[in-house]
Short mmCIF file of C-alpha atoms in Angstrom, two decimals:
data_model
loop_
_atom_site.label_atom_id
_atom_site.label_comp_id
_atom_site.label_asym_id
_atom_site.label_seq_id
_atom_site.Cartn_x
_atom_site.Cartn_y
_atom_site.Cartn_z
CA UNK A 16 156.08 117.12 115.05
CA UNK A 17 154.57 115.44 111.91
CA UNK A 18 152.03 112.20 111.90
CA UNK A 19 154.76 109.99 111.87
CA UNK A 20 156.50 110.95 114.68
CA UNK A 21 153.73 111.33 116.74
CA UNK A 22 152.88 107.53 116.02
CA UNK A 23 156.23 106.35 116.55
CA UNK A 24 156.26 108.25 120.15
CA UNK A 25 152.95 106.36 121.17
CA UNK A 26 154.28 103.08 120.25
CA UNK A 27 157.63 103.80 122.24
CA UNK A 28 159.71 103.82 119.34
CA UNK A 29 162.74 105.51 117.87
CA UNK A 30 163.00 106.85 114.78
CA UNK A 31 166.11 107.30 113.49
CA UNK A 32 167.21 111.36 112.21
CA UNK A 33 167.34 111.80 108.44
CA UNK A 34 169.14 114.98 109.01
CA UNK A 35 168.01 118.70 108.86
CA UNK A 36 166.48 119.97 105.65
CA UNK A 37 168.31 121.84 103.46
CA UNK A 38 168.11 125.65 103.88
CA UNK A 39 168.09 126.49 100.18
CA UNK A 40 166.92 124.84 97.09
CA UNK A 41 169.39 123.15 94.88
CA UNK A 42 168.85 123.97 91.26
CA UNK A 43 168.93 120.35 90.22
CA UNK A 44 167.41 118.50 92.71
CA UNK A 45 168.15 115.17 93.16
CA UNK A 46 165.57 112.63 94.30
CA UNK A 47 166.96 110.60 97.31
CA UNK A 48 166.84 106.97 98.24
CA UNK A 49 164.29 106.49 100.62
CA UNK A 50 165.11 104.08 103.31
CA UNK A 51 162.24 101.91 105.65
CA UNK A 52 162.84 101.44 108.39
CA UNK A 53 161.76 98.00 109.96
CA UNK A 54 159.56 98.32 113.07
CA UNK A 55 158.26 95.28 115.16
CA UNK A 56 154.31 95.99 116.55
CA UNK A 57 153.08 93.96 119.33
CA UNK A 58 151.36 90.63 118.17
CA UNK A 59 147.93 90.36 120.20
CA UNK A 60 146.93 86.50 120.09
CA UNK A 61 143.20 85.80 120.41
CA UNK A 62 142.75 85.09 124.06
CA UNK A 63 141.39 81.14 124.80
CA UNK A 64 139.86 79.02 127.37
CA UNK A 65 139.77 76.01 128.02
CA UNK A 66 136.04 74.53 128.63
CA UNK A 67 137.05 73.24 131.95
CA UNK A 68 138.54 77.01 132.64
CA UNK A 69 135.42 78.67 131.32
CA UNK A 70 133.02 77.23 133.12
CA UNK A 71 134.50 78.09 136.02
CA UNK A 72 134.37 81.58 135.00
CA UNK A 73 131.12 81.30 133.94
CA UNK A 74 129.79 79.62 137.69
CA UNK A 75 131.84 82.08 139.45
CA UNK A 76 130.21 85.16 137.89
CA UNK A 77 126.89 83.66 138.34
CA UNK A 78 127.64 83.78 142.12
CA UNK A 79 127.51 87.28 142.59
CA UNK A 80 126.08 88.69 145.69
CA UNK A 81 123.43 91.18 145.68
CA UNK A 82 125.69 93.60 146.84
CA UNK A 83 127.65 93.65 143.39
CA UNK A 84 124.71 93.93 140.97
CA UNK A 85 124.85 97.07 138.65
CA UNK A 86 122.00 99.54 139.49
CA UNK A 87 119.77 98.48 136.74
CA UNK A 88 117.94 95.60 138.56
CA UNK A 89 117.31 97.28 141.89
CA UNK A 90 114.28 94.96 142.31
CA UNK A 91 115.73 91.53 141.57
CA UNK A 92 114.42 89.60 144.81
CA UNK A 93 115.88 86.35 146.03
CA UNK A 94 112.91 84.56 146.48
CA UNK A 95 109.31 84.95 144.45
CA UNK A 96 107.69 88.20 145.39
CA UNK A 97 104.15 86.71 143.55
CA UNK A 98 103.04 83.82 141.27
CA UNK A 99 104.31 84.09 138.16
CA UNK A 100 106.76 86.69 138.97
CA UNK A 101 109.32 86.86 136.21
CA UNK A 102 112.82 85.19 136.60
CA UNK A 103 116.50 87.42 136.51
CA UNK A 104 117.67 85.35 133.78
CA UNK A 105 121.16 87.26 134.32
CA UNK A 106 122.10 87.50 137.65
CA UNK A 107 119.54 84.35 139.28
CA UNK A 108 116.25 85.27 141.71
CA UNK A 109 113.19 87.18 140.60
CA UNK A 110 112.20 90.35 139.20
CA UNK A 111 109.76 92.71 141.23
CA UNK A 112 108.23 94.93 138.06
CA UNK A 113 105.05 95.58 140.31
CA UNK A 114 106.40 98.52 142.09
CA UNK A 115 106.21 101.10 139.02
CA UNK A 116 102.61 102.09 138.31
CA UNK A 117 100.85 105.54 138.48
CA UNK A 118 97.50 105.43 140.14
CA UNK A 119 96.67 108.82 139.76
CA UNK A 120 97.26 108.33 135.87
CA UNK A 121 94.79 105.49 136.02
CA UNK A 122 92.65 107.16 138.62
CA UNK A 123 92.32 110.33 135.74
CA UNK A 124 91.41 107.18 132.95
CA UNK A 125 88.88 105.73 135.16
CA UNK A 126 91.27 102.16 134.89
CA UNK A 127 90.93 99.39 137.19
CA UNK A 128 94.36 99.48 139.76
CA UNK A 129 96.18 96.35 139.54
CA UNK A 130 100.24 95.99 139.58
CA UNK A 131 100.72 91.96 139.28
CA UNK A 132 99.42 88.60 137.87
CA UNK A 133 97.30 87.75 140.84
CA UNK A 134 95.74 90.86 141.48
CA UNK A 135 95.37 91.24 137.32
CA UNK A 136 93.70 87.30 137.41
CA UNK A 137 91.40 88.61 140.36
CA UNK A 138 89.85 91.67 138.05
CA UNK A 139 89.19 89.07 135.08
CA UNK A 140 87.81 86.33 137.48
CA UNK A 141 89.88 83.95 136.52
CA UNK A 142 92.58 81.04 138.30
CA UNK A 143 96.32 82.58 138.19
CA UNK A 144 97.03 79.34 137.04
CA UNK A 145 94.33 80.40 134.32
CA UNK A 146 96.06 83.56 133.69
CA UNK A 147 99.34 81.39 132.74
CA UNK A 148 97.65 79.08 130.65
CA UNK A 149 95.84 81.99 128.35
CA UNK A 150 99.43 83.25 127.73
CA UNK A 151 101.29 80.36 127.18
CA UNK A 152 103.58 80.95 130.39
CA UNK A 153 104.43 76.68 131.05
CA UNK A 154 104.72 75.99 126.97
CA UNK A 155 108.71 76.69 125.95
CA UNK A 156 109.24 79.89 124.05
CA UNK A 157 105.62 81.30 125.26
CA UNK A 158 104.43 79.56 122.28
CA UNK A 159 101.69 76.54 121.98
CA UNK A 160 103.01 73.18 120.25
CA UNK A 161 99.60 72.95 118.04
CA UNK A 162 96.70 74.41 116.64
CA UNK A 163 94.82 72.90 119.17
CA UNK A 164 96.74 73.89 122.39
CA UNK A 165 96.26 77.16 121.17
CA UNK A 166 93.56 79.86 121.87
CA UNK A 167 93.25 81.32 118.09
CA UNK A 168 91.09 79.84 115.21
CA UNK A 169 94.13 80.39 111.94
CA UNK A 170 92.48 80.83 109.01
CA UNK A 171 94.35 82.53 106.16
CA UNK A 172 92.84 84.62 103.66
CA UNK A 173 93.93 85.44 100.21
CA UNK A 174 94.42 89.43 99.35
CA UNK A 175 93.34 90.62 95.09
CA UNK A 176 97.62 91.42 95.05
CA UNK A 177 98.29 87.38 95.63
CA UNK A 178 99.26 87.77 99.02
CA UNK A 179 97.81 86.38 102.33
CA UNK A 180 96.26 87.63 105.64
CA UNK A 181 96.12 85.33 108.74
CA UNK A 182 92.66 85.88 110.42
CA UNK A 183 93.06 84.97 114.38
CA UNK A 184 89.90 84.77 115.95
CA UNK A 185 90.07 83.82 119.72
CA UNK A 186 88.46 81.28 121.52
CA UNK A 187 85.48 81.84 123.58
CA UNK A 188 87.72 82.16 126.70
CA UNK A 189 90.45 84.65 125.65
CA UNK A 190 87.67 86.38 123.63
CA UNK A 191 85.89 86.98 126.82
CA UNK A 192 88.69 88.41 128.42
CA UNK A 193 89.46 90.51 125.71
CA UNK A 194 86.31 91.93 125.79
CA UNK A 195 86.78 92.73 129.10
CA UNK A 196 89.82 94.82 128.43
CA UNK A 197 88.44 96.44 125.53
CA UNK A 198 85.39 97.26 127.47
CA UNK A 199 86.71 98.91 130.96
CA UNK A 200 90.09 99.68 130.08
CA UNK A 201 90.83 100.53 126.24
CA UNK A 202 87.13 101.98 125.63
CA UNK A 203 88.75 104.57 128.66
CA UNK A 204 91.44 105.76 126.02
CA UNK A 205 90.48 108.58 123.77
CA UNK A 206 92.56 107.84 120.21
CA UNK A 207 93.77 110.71 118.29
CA UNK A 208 91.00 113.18 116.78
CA UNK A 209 91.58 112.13 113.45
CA UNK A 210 91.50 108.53 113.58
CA UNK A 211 87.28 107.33 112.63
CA UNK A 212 87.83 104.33 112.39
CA UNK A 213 86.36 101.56 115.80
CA UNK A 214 85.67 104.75 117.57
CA UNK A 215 82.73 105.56 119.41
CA UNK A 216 79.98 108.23 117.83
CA UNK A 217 82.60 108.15 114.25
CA UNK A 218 82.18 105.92 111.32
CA UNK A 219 82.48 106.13 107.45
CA UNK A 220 80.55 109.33 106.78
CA UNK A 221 82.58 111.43 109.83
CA UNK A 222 85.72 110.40 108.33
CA UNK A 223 84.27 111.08 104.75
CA UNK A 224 82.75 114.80 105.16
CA UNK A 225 86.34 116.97 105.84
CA UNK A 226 86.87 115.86 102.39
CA UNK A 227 83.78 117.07 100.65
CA UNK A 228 84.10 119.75 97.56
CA UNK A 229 87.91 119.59 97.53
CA UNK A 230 90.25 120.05 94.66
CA UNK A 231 92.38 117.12 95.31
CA UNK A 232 92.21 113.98 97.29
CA UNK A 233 95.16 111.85 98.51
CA UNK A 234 94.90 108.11 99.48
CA UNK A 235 97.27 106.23 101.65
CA UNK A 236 96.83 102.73 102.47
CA UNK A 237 98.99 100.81 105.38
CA UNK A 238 100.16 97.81 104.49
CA UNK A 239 100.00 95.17 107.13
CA UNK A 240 98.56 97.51 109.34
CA UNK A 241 97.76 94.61 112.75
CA UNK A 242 100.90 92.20 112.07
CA UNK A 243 103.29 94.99 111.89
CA UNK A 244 102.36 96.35 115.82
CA UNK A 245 104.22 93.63 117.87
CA UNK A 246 104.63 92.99 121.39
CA UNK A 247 106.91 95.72 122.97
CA UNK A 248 104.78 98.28 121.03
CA UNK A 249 101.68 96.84 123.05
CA UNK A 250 103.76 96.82 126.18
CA UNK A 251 104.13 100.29 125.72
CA UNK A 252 100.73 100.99 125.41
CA UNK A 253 99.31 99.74 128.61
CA UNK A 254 102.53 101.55 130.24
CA UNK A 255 101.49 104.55 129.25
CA UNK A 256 98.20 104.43 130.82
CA UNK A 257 99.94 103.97 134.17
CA UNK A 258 100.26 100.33 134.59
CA UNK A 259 103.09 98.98 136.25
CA UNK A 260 105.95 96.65 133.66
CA UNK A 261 104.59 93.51 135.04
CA UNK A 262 100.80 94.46 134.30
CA UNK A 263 101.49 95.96 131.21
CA UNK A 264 103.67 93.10 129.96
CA UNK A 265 100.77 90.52 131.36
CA UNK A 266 97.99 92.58 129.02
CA UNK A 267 99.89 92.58 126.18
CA UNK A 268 100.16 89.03 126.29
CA UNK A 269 96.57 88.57 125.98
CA UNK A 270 95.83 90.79 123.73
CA UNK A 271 98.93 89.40 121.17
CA UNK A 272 99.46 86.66 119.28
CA UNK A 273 102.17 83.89 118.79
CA UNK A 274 101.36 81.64 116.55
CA UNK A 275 101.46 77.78 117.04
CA UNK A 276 104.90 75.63 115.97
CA UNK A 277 102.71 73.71 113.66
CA UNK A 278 101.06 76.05 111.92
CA UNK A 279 101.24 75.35 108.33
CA UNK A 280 102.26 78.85 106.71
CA UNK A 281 100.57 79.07 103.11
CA UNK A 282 104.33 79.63 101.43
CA UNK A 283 107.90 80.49 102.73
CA UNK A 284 107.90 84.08 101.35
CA UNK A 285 109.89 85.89 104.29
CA UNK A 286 107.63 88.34 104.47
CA UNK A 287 105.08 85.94 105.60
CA UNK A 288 107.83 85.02 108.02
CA UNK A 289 108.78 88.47 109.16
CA UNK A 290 105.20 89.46 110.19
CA UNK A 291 103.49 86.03 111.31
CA UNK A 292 106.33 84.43 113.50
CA UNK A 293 107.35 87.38 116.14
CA UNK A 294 104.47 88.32 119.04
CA UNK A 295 101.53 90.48 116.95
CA UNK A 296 98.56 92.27 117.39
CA UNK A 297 96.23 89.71 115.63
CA UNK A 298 93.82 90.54 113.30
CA UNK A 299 90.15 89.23 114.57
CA UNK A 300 90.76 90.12 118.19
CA UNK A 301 88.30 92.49 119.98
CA UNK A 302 91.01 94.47 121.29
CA UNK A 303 92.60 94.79 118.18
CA UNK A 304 90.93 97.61 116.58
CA UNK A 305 91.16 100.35 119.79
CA UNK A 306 94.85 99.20 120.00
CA UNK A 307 96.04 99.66 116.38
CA UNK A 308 94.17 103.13 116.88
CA UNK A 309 96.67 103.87 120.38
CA UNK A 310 99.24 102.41 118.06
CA UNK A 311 99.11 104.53 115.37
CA UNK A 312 98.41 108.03 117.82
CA UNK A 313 102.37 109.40 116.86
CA UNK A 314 101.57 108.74 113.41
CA UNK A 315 98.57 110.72 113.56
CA UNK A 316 100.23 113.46 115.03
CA UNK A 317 103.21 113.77 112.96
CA UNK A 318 100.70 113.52 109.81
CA UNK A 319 98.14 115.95 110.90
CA UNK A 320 100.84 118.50 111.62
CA UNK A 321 102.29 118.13 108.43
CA UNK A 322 98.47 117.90 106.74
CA UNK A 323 98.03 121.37 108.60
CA UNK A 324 101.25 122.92 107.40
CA UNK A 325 100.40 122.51 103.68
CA UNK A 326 96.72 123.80 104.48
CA UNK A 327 95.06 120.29 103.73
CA UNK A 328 92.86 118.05 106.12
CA UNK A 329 93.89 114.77 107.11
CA UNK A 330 91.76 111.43 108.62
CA UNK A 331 92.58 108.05 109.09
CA UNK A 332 90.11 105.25 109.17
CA UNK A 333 92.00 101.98 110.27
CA UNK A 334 94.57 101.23 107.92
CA UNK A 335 93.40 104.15 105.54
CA UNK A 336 94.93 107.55 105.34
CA UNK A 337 93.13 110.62 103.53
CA UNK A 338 94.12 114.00 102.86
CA UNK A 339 92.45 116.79 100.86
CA UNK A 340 93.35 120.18 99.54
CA UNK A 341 92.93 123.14 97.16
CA UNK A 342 94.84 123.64 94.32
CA UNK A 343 98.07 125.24 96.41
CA UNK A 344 98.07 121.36 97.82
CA UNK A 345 97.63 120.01 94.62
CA UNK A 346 100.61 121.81 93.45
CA UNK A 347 103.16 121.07 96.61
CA UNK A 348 102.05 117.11 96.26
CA UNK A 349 106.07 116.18 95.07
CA UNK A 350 106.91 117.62 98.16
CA UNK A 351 104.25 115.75 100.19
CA UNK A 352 103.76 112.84 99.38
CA UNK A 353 107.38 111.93 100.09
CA UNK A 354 107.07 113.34 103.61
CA UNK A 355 104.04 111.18 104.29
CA UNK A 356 105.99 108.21 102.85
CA UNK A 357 108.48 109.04 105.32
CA UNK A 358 106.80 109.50 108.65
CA UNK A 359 104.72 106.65 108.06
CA UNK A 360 108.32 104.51 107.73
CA UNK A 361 109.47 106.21 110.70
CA UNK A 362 106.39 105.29 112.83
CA UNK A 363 107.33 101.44 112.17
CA UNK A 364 104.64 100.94 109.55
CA UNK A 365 105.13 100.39 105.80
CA UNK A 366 103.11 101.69 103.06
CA UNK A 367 101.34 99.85 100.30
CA UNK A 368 102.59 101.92 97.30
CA UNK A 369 99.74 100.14 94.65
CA UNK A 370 97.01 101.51 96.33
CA UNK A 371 98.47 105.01 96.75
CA UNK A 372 95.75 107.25 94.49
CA UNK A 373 95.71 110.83 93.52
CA UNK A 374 92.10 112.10 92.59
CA UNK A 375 91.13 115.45 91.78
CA UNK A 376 87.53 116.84 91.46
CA UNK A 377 87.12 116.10 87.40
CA UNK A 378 86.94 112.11 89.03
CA UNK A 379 84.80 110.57 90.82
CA UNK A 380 85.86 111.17 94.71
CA UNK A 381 85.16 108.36 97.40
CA UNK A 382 86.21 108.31 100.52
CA UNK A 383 85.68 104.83 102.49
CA UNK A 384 83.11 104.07 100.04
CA UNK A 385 81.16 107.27 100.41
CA UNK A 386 81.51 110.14 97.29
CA UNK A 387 82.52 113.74 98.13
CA UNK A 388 82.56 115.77 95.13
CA UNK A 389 79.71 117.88 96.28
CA UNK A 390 78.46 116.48 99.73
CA UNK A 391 78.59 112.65 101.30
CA UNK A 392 76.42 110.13 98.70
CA UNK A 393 76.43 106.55 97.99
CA UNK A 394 78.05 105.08 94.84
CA UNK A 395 75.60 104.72 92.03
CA UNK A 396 76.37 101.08 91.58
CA UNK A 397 75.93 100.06 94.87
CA UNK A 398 73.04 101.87 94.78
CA UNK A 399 71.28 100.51 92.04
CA UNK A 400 72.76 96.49 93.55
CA UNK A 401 70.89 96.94 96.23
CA UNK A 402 67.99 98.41 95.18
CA UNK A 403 67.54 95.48 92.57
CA UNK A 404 68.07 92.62 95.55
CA UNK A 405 65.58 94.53 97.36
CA UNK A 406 63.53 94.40 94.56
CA UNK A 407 63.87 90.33 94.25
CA UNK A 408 63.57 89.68 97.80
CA UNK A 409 60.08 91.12 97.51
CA UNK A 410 59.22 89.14 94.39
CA UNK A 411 60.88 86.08 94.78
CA UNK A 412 62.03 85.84 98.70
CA UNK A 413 64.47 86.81 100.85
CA UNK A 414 66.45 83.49 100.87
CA UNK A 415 66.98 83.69 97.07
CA UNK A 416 69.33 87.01 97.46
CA UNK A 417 71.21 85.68 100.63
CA UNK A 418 74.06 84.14 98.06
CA UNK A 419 76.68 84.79 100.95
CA UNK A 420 74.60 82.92 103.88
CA UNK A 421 74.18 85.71 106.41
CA UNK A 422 72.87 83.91 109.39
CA UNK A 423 70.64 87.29 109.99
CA UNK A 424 69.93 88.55 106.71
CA UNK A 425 67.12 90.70 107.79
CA UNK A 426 69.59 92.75 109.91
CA UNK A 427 72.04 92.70 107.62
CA UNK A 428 69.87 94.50 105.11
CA UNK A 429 68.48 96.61 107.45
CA UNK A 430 71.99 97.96 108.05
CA UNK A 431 72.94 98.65 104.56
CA UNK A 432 69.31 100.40 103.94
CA UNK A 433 70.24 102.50 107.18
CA UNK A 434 73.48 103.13 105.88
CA UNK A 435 72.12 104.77 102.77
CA UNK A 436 69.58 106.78 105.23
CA UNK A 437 73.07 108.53 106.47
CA UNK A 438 74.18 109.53 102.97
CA UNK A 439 71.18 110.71 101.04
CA UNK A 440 68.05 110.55 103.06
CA UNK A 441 65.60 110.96 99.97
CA UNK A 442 67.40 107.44 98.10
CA UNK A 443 67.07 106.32 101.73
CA UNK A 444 63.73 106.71 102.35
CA UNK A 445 62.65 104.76 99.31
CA UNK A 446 64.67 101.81 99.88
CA UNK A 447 63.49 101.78 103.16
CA UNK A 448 59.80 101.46 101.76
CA UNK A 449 60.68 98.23 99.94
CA UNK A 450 62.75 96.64 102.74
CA UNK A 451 59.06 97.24 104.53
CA UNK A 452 57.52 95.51 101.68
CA UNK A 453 59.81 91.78 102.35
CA UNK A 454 58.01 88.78 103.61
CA UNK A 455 60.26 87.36 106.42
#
């Protein structure tokens, strides 16, 4: 039975015989006439309602009993099992997302236990009602009106590639809070072994010394590295500490950001758009650093698997990824460096391709600032800058070197002479003897 048989049959159709085929070949074949055939197909027409029709439909389907929901929303509850207790914008009633947490997950992580929006507002001290207002729960869309109603200072700050960064800094109240979080639940979370960067007992010079006396050094730089973590990646955060959906959802609310309706955005590039309008991590938030790092743990894994597999070392300090080799890494970098590219796209974060570096061990190697060729050392130039305002603010005065108005400039110098003390102690040591020699 050929194709067209087969189709007519499914249709219902008839097709009418063209005959058997001839059993032997003529020796001047003659082409025949072919005939069509004319078949009529069902005509579908586009099915309409009228409004009056259609909103029956649409009341009558609303007035499903509890009986008839699909398994999915098990928890929907007719009346509000706590304050603040999300609506079932589908089916009508409220959701019950309190019923889902691990405790001994959280009991492991040393985490405070707490499944809903009252017993979350108890831990910070605060009103529910409180609670609500901190994460814009009675302003439409979850989003303030102004600048004012909202609990960020905006600032935006131009990049050296003519771009912009939008500093959110929170007010004293939601800082507080955040603090909070960061302090007795995210400070709980070990990040990934290669990430330096906001982590307890690592810094500059940890992240800086698996590089030391290698042939090669490769530089990654994330590009947007807070805006580009959004809300559901948060969510998923807390929920995989053990927290129940309606805590988890509730601490990623204060620890995003949505930014107010009349914020003024410094052009109408969409890229601006894309990363400033949806629910971010915000850049200037206490919590932000420790979540980024929780953020970026799959990336971190994928990457140091597939440092280790091309015998290189990988470490990631914030938004900047290293890796280092021999010359057999050197060699397979056309292979790598597209793999990186990958994985890093596949993670959900984007890489900034201009700052992408290659540096091998005839060039002058820093890591985060700190040189590696032969062991962890400061950069001559910064070296000799800050020996020479040392130098002035013993001669002339400390207030005639603080050009950038550090409200503590004492311990701002002390930290940058300390600093140095990390990298080469015997530099250190004689900065450190001038610092002692400054009139304060």
């Amino acid at each position: 039975m050929g194709l067209i048989d087969f189709l007519f049959r499914m249709l219902g159709l008839k097709r009418e015989s063209r005959g058997e085929l001839p059993t032997s070949v003529p020796t001047k074949p003659r082409p025949a006439a072919k005939t069509q055939t004319k078949t009529s197909y069902p005509r579908l027409h586009p099915l309409r309602f009228k409004r009056e029709r259609w909103s029956k439909v649409k009341k009558s389907s609303q007035k499903l009993s509890a009986s008839t929901r699909p398994f999915s929303v098990p928890d929907a509850k007719t009346e509000r099992p706590y304050p603040l207790a999300n609506q079932d914008v589908r089916y009508g009633g409220y959701l019950d997302l309190s019923q889902d947490s691990d405790p001994v997950q959280l009991r492991e992580l040393e985490l405070p236990q707490f499944t809903n929006p009252p017993e979350l507002a108890e831990w910070l001290g605060i009103p529910v009602g409180q609670l609500g207002w901190l994460t814009y729960q009675f302003d439409e869309g979850h989003r303030p009106l102004t600048q004012r109603a909202g609990h960020y200072h905006l600032r935006w700050q131009p990049k050296r590639n003519y771009s912009v960064r939008l500093i959110e800094s929170p007010k004293p109240l939601l800082k507080q809070v955040q603090r909070k979080i960061l302090r007795e639940i995210l400070d709980h979370v070990p990040a990934h072994s290669a990430a330096h960067g906001f982590v307890s007992g690592e810094s500059i010079l940890t992240n800086a010394k698996p590089h030391c006396r290698q042939r090669v050094i490769v530089k990654f730089d994330l590009e947007n590295f807070y805006p580009r973590i959004r809300f559901r990646k948060v969510t998923a955060i807390f929920r995989a500490m053990g927290y129940s959906r309606e805590a988890a959802i509730w601490l990623a609310r204060l620890c995003t950001s949505n930014i107010p309706v009349d914020t003024k955005l410094p052009s109408m590039d969409p890229e601006v758009i894309f990363l400033y309008t949806p629910q971010h991590l915000p850049q200037g938030a206490p919590t932000s650093p420790a979540l980024a790092n929780l953020a970026a743990y799959g990336l971190d894994v994928r990457l140091e698997g597939l440092a280790r597999s091309f015998g290189a070392n990988y470490t990631r300090y914030a938004d900047d990824l290293t890796f280092s080799g021999d010359d057999k890494f050197l060699r397979s970098l056309k292979i790598f460096i597209p793999l990186v590219e990958q994985i890093i796209r596949e993670t959900g974060f984007s890489v900034n391709k201009e700052k992408r570096k290659v540096i091998r061990d005839n060039q002058r190697q820093a890591v985060t600032g700190v040189v590696v060729n032969q062991h962890p050392n400061m950069n001559r130039k910064d070296y000799d800058r800050l020996k020479a305002i040392l130098n002035n603010c013993v001669r002339h005065g400390a207030e005639s070197q603080n050009r950038d108005q550090h409200p503590d400039y004492q311990a701002h110098l002390r930290g940058r002479v300390a600093h140095l003390l990390q990298l080469n102690p015997k530099k250190g040591t004689k900065l450190q003897r001038l610092f002692e020699r400054i009139q304060w």
